[in-house]
Amino acid sequence: MTPDRLIALVAAIAALVSAIAALMVVGQASLQRKLSYKPQIVFKPQSFTYKLNNNKNDIFNRVHLKRSSNTHLNKSNIAINIGLGAALDVVIHWDYEYQKSVDTINSYFSKLEKSTKISLYINELIIDNEDPEIGYQFASRYGEDFHDYILSSNQNPASTDILIPFPCISLNCAILIYSLNAEGKINRDLPKLTLAISYKDIGGSKFKEEYDIEVDFYNIVNNGDDILMNGKIIFNKIGIKEKTVKGLEGIRKRYAELINENDFNKNSML
C-alpha cells in the first residue's frame, strides 16, 4: 500500500470514528431530553383500619386510610408522579375477582349459619341480611378512571386523587375475618385485585404498568359484635417475567378448559 493510500485510509477511519462519536453524542442528548420529561407514576402503600359488625354484616364499610385522605367515598390521594415530566391521558383500570369473592363469603355465611347472602349483578353487589331493621346494603362495581394529566412532583408536590374500588378491599378484609370465624384459620387465597395504568409523556411515548394489590392485616380485635382490623395495602409491580408466567398460566387454563369441554378422551375414536 502506497503512503498516499495509507494516509487516505487513516483519514477515512478517523472520519468514521468521528461520525460514530457524533451519533453517540446526538443519541445521548436525545436520551437526556426524553429522560428530562419522562413521567413515572407510583402508588403509596397504605395502612388502614376496617370495622365489621358481626350482626349487621356491614361488609361494605369503607376502610379508613391512615396516610391519605378519607373525604371522598370512592377516591383518595394515593398516586404521585415521581418523574420529571407530566403524565398525559392517564387511564387507570381496576380488575377484581368478584365472583370468587361472592362465592367465598356466601360459603362462610353458610358455615356460620347466617341467613345473610351476597349477590353479584352487572353493576353492583347487594347484601341481603333478611332483617328488616338492617335491610339491604349496596356497593357499585368500579372500572376505569381517567385523568387528562398528572403533573410531576416537581411541578405539583401534592398527591393525586384517583378512583379506588374500596368495596373490593372491604370484601377481602371480610374474607379474612369470616374465614377465621368459620374455619379457625386465615384464608390467604384472596380474590385477586389488580391495577393497570397507562399514560403518555409530552413527546408521545406510551407507558403501561400493572400491579397486584395485596391486602393483609396486622391484627384483628374482637369487641363484642364489633370487629376491628388493622391492615395494609401494598402495590406490587408486575414485571415482564411475571407477565410471561401469568400469560402461560392463562394459556394452560384455557387449554384445560377446552379439553374438559370437548372431552377428547371420551370422544376419541379407537
PDB file of N, CA and C in Angstrom, residues 15-69:
ATOM      1  N   ALA A  15     -12.460   9.723  10.150  1.00  0.00           N
ATOM      2  CA  ALA A  15     -13.753  10.351   9.858  1.00  0.00           C
ATOM      3  C   ALA A  15     -14.905   9.480  10.330  1.00  0.00           C
ATOM      4  N   LEU A  16     -14.760   8.147  10.132  1.00  0.00           N
ATOM      5  CA  LEU A  16     -15.798   7.213  10.574  1.00  0.00           C
ATOM      6  C   LEU A  16     -15.939   7.240  12.088  1.00  0.00           C
ATOM      7  N   VAL A  17     -14.796   7.228  12.777  1.00  0.00           N
ATOM      8  CA  VAL A  17     -14.821   7.283  14.245  1.00  0.00           C
ATOM      9  C   VAL A  17     -15.468   8.579  14.714  1.00  0.00           C
ATOM     10  N   SER A  18     -15.140   9.680  14.061  1.00  0.00           N
ATOM     11  CA  SER A  18     -15.728  10.972  14.424  1.00  0.00           C
ATOM     12  C   SER A  18     -17.239  10.971  14.204  1.00  0.00           C
ATOM     13  N   ALA A  19     -17.661  10.347  13.082  1.00  0.00           N
ATOM     14  CA  ALA A  19     -19.096  10.284  12.789  1.00  0.00           C
ATOM     15  C   ALA A  19     -19.837   9.449  13.830  1.00  0.00           C
ATOM     16  N   ILE A  20     -19.223   8.302  14.202  1.00  0.00           N
ATOM     17  CA  ILE A  20     -19.841   7.448  15.227  1.00  0.00           C
ATOM     18  C   ILE A  20     -19.925   8.188  16.550  1.00  0.00           C
ATOM     19  N   ALA A  21     -18.845   8.895  16.902  1.00  0.00           N
ATOM     20  CA  ALA A  21     -18.841   9.662  18.149  1.00  0.00           C
ATOM     21  C   ALA A  21     -19.921  10.737  18.132  1.00  0.00           C
ATOM     22  N   ALA A  22     -20.077  11.385  16.971  1.00  0.00           N
ATOM     23  CA  ALA A  22     -21.107  12.421  16.851  1.00  0.00           C
ATOM     24  C   ALA A  22     -22.501  11.836  17.004  1.00  0.00           C
ATOM     25  N   LEU A  23     -22.719  10.656  16.394  1.00  0.00           N
ATOM     26  CA  LEU A  23     -24.014   9.990  16.527  1.00  0.00           C
ATOM     27  C   LEU A  23     -24.290   9.610  17.979  1.00  0.00           C
ATOM     28  N   MET A  24     -23.244   9.143  18.674  1.00  0.00           N
ATOM     29  CA  MET A  24     -23.404   8.781  20.080  1.00  0.00           C
ATOM     30  C   MET A  24     -23.756  10.004  20.914  1.00  0.00           C
ATOM     31  N   VAL A  25     -23.124  11.128  20.608  1.00  0.00           N
ATOM     32  CA  VAL A  25     -23.431  12.365  21.330  1.00  0.00           C
ATOM     33  C   VAL A  25     -24.876  12.788  21.079  1.00  0.00           C
ATOM     34  N   VAL A  26     -25.301  12.704  19.801  1.00  0.00           N
ATOM     35  CA  VAL A  26     -26.683  13.059  19.461  1.00  0.00           C
ATOM     36  C   VAL A  26     -27.666  12.120  20.156  1.00  0.00           C
ATOM     37  N   GLY A  27     -27.333  10.798  20.130  1.00  0.00           N
ATOM     38  CA  GLY A  27     -28.202   9.826  20.791  1.00  0.00           C
ATOM     39  C   GLY A  27     -28.286  10.064  22.284  1.00  0.00           C
ATOM     40  N   GLN A  28     -27.139  10.379  22.906  1.00  0.00           N
ATOM     41  CA  GLN A  28     -27.124  10.650  24.339  1.00  0.00           C
ATOM     42  C   GLN A  28     -27.929  11.903  24.659  1.00  0.00           C
ATOM     43  N   ALA A  29     -27.794  12.916  23.807  1.00  0.00           N
ATOM     44  CA  ALA A  29     -28.559  14.148  24.020  1.00  0.00           C
ATOM     45  C   ALA A  29     -30.059  13.890  23.887  1.00  0.00           C
ATOM     46  N   SER A  30     -30.423  13.059  22.889  1.00  0.00           N
ATOM     47  CA  SER A  30     -31.836  12.715  22.703  1.00  0.00           C
ATOM     48  C   SER A  30     -32.370  11.955  23.902  1.00  0.00           C
ATOM     49  N   LEU A  31     -31.543  11.013  24.419  1.00  0.00           N
ATOM     50  CA  LEU A  31     -31.951  10.250  25.600  1.00  0.00           C
ATOM     51  C   LEU A  31     -32.122  11.165  26.799  1.00  0.00           C
ATOM     52  N   GLN A  32     -31.198  12.098  26.975  1.00  0.00           N
ATOM     53  CA  GLN A  32     -31.290  13.030  28.093  1.00  0.00           C
ATOM     54  C   GLN A  32     -32.549  13.881  27.992  1.00  0.00           C
ATOM     55  N   ARG A  33     -32.892  14.291  26.754  1.00  0.00           N
ATOM     56  CA  ARG A  33     -34.115  15.077  26.580  1.00  0.00           C
ATOM     57  C   ARG A  33     -35.345  14.265  26.968  1.00  0.00           C
ATOM     58  N   LYS A  34     -35.359  12.982  26.543  1.00  0.00           N
ATOM     59  CA  LYS A  34     -36.504  12.131  26.883  1.00  0.00           C
ATOM     60  C   LYS A  34     -36.603  11.924  28.387  1.00  0.00           C
ATOM     61  N   LEU A  35     -35.441  11.695  29.028  1.00  0.00           N
ATOM     62  CA  LEU A  35     -35.451  11.498  30.476  1.00  0.00           C
ATOM     63  C   LEU A  35     -35.876  12.762  31.205  1.00  0.00           C
ATOM     64  N   SER A  36     -35.619  13.905  30.586  1.00  0.00           N
ATOM     65  CA  SER A  36     -35.936  15.175  31.243  1.00  0.00           C
ATOM     66  C   SER A  36     -37.435  15.411  31.343  1.00  0.00           C
ATOM     67  N   TYR A  37     -38.237  14.726  30.525  1.00  0.00           N
ATOM     68  CA  TYR A  37     -39.692  14.885  30.638  1.00  0.00           C
ATOM     69  C   TYR A  37     -40.415  13.541  30.794  1.00  0.00           C
ATOM     70  N   LYS A  38     -39.682  12.497  31.186  1.00  0.00           N
ATOM     71  CA  LYS A  38     -40.316  11.190  31.384  1.00  0.00           C
ATOM     72  C   LYS A  38     -41.106  11.170  32.693  1.00  0.00           C
ATOM     73  N   PRO A  39     -42.385  10.808  32.649  1.00  0.00           N
ATOM     74  CA  PRO A  39     -43.169  10.671  33.882  1.00  0.00           C
ATOM     75  C   PRO A  39     -42.999   9.280  34.496  1.00  0.00           C
ATOM     76  N   GLN A  40     -43.306   9.159  35.762  1.00  0.00           N
ATOM     77  CA  GLN A  40     -43.323   7.853  36.432  1.00  0.00           C
ATOM     78  C   GLN A  40     -44.300   7.930  37.593  1.00  0.00           C
ATOM     79  N   ILE A  41     -45.442   7.289  37.421  1.00  0.00           N
ATOM     80  CA  ILE A  41     -46.485   7.321  38.447  1.00  0.00           C
ATOM     81  C   ILE A  41     -46.355   6.105  39.357  1.00  0.00           C
ATOM     82  N   VAL A  42     -46.348   6.352  40.652  1.00  0.00           N
ATOM     83  CA  VAL A  42     -46.288   5.279  41.644  1.00  0.00           C
ATOM     84  C   VAL A  42     -47.446   5.471  42.624  1.00  0.00           C
ATOM     85  N   PHE A  43     -47.690   4.437  43.430  1.00  0.00           N
ATOM     86  CA  PHE A  43     -48.802   4.453  44.378  1.00  0.00           C
ATOM     87  C   PHE A  43     -48.273   4.205  45.787  1.00  0.00           C
ATOM     88  N   LYS A  44     -48.707   5.051  46.702  1.00  0.00           N
ATOM     89  CA  LYS A  44     -48.196   4.985  48.074  1.00  0.00           C
ATOM     90  C   LYS A  44     -48.804   3.787  48.817  1.00  0.00           C
ATOM     91  N   PRO A  45     -47.978   2.951  49.450  1.00  0.00           N
ATOM     92  CA  PRO A  45     -48.521   1.888  50.307  1.00  0.00           C
ATOM     93  C   PRO A  45     -49.366   2.515  51.422  1.00  0.00           C
ATOM     94  N   GLN A  46     -50.388   1.793  51.850  1.00  0.00           N
ATOM     95  CA  GLN A  46     -51.328   2.356  52.808  1.00  0.00           C
ATOM     96  C   GLN A  46     -51.523   1.436  54.007  1.00  0.00           C
ATOM     97  N   SER A  47     -51.615   2.053  55.187  1.00  0.00           N
ATOM     98  CA  SER A  47     -52.117   1.357  56.372  1.00  0.00           C
ATOM     99  C   SER A  47     -53.570   1.781  56.560  1.00  0.00           C
ATOM    100  N   PHE A  48     -54.383   0.885  57.126  1.00  0.00           N
ATOM    101  CA  PHE A  48     -55.806   1.219  57.246  1.00  0.00           C
ATOM    102  C   PHE A  48     -56.423   0.530  58.451  1.00  0.00           C
ATOM    103  N   THR A  49     -57.616   1.002  58.808  1.00  0.00           N
ATOM    104  CA  THR A  49     -58.461   0.313  59.781  1.00  0.00           C
ATOM    105  C   THR A  49     -59.776  -0.040  59.089  1.00  0.00           C
ATOM    106  N   TYR A  50     -60.359  -1.144  59.525  1.00  0.00           N
ATOM    107  CA  TYR A  50     -61.620  -1.619  58.936  1.00  0.00           C
ATOM    108  C   TYR A  50     -62.488  -2.163  60.056  1.00  0.00           C
ATOM    109  N   LYS A  51     -63.766  -1.771  60.051  1.00  0.00           N
ATOM    110  CA  LYS A  51     -64.696  -2.225  61.079  1.00  0.00           C
ATOM    111  C   LYS A  51     -65.811  -3.055  60.459  1.00  0.00           C
ATOM    112  N   LEU A  52     -66.168  -4.128  61.146  1.00  0.00           N
ATOM    113  CA  LEU A  52     -67.253  -5.007  60.699  1.00  0.00           C
ATOM    114  C   LEU A  52     -68.077  -5.412  61.909  1.00  0.00           C
ATOM    115  N   ASN A  53     -69.402  -5.236  61.809  1.00  0.00           N
ATOM    116  CA  ASN A  53     -70.290  -5.680  62.873  1.00  0.00           C
ATOM    117  C   ASN A  53     -70.787  -7.080  62.556  1.00  0.00           C
ATOM    118  N   ASN A  54     -70.616  -8.005  63.478  1.00  0.00           N
ATOM    119  CA  ASN A  54     -70.908  -9.414  63.237  1.00  0.00           C
ATOM    120  C   ASN A  54     -72.397  -9.686  63.088  1.00  0.00           C
ATOM    121  N   ASN A  55     -73.250  -8.795  63.585  1.00  0.00           N
ATOM    122  CA  ASN A  55     -74.693  -8.966  63.433  1.00  0.00           C
ATOM    123  C   ASN A  55     -75.208  -8.286  62.167  1.00  0.00           C
ATOM    124  N   LYS A  56     -74.718  -7.097  61.908  1.00  0.00           N
ATOM    125  CA  LYS A  56     -75.173  -6.349  60.733  1.00  0.00           C
ATOM    126  C   LYS A  56     -74.512  -6.845  59.451  1.00  0.00           C
ATOM    127  N   ASN A  57     -73.352  -7.504  59.590  1.00  0.00           N
ATOM    128  CA  ASN A  57     -72.595  -7.961  58.404  1.00  0.00           C
ATOM    129  C   ASN A  57     -72.402  -6.808  57.413  1.00  0.00           C
ATOM    130  N   ASP A  58     -72.032  -5.650  57.954  1.00  0.00           N
ATOM    131  CA  ASP A  58     -71.866  -4.443  57.132  1.00  0.00           C
ATOM    132  C   ASP A  58     -70.497  -4.465  56.438  1.00  0.00           C
ATOM    133  N   ILE A  59     -70.383  -5.404  55.521  1.00  0.00           N
ATOM    134  CA  ILE A  59     -69.120  -5.673  54.834  1.00  0.00           C
ATOM    135  C   ILE A  59     -68.606  -4.452  54.081  1.00  0.00           C
ATOM    136  N   PHE A  60     -69.510  -3.654  53.521  1.00  0.00           N
ATOM    137  CA  PHE A  60     -69.088  -2.567  52.639  1.00  0.00           C
ATOM    138  C   PHE A  60     -68.626  -1.320  53.382  1.00  0.00           C
ATOM    139  N   ASN A  61     -68.445  -1.420  54.703  1.00  0.00           N
ATOM    140  CA  ASN A  61     -67.848  -0.291  55.410  1.00  0.00           C
ATOM    141  C   ASN A  61     -66.516   0.065  54.750  1.00  0.00           C
ATOM    142  N   ARG A  62     -66.315   1.328  54.483  1.00  0.00           N
ATOM    143  CA  ARG A  62     -65.098   1.774  53.799  1.00  0.00           C
ATOM    144  C   ARG A  62     -63.900   1.689  54.735  1.00  0.00           C
ATOM    145  N   VAL A  63     -62.784   1.178  54.228  1.00  0.00           N
ATOM    146  CA  VAL A  63     -61.563   1.177  55.029  1.00  0.00           C
ATOM    147  C   VAL A  63     -61.122   2.620  55.244  1.00  0.00           C
ATOM    148  N   HIS A  64     -60.547   2.881  56.416  1.00  0.00           N
ATOM    149  CA  HIS A  64     -60.070   4.225  56.750  1.00  0.00           C
ATOM    150  C   HIS A  64     -58.561   4.249  56.563  1.00  0.00           C
ATOM    151  N   LEU A  65     -58.095   4.987  55.566  1.00  0.00           N
ATOM    152  CA  LEU A  65     -56.666   5.069  55.266  1.00  0.00           C
ATOM    153  C   LEU A  65     -55.978   5.992  56.270  1.00  0.00           C
ATOM    154  N   LYS A  66     -54.798   5.578  56.722  1.00  0.00           N
ATOM    155  CA  LYS A  66     -54.084   6.353  57.739  1.00  0.00           C
ATOM    156  C   LYS A  66     -53.125   7.376  57.139  1.00  0.00           C
ATOM    157  N   ARG A  67     -52.719   7.181  55.887  1.00  0.00           N
ATOM    158  CA  ARG A  67     -51.719   8.062  55.280  1.00  0.00           C
ATOM    159  C   ARG A  67     -52.283   8.918  54.154  1.00  0.00           C
ATOM    160  N   SER A  68     -53.562   8.775  53.871  1.00  0.00           N
ATOM    161  CA  SER A  68     -54.171   9.517  52.766  1.00  0.00           C
ATOM    162  C   SER A  68     -55.551  10.005  53.178  1.00  0.00           C
ATOM    163  N   SER A  69     -56.154  10.826  52.316  1.00  0.00           N
ATOM    164  CA  SER A  69     -57.430  11.446  52.654  1.00  0.00           C
ATOM    165  C   SER A  69     -58.563  10.426  52.627  1.00  0.00           C
TER     166      SER A  69
END
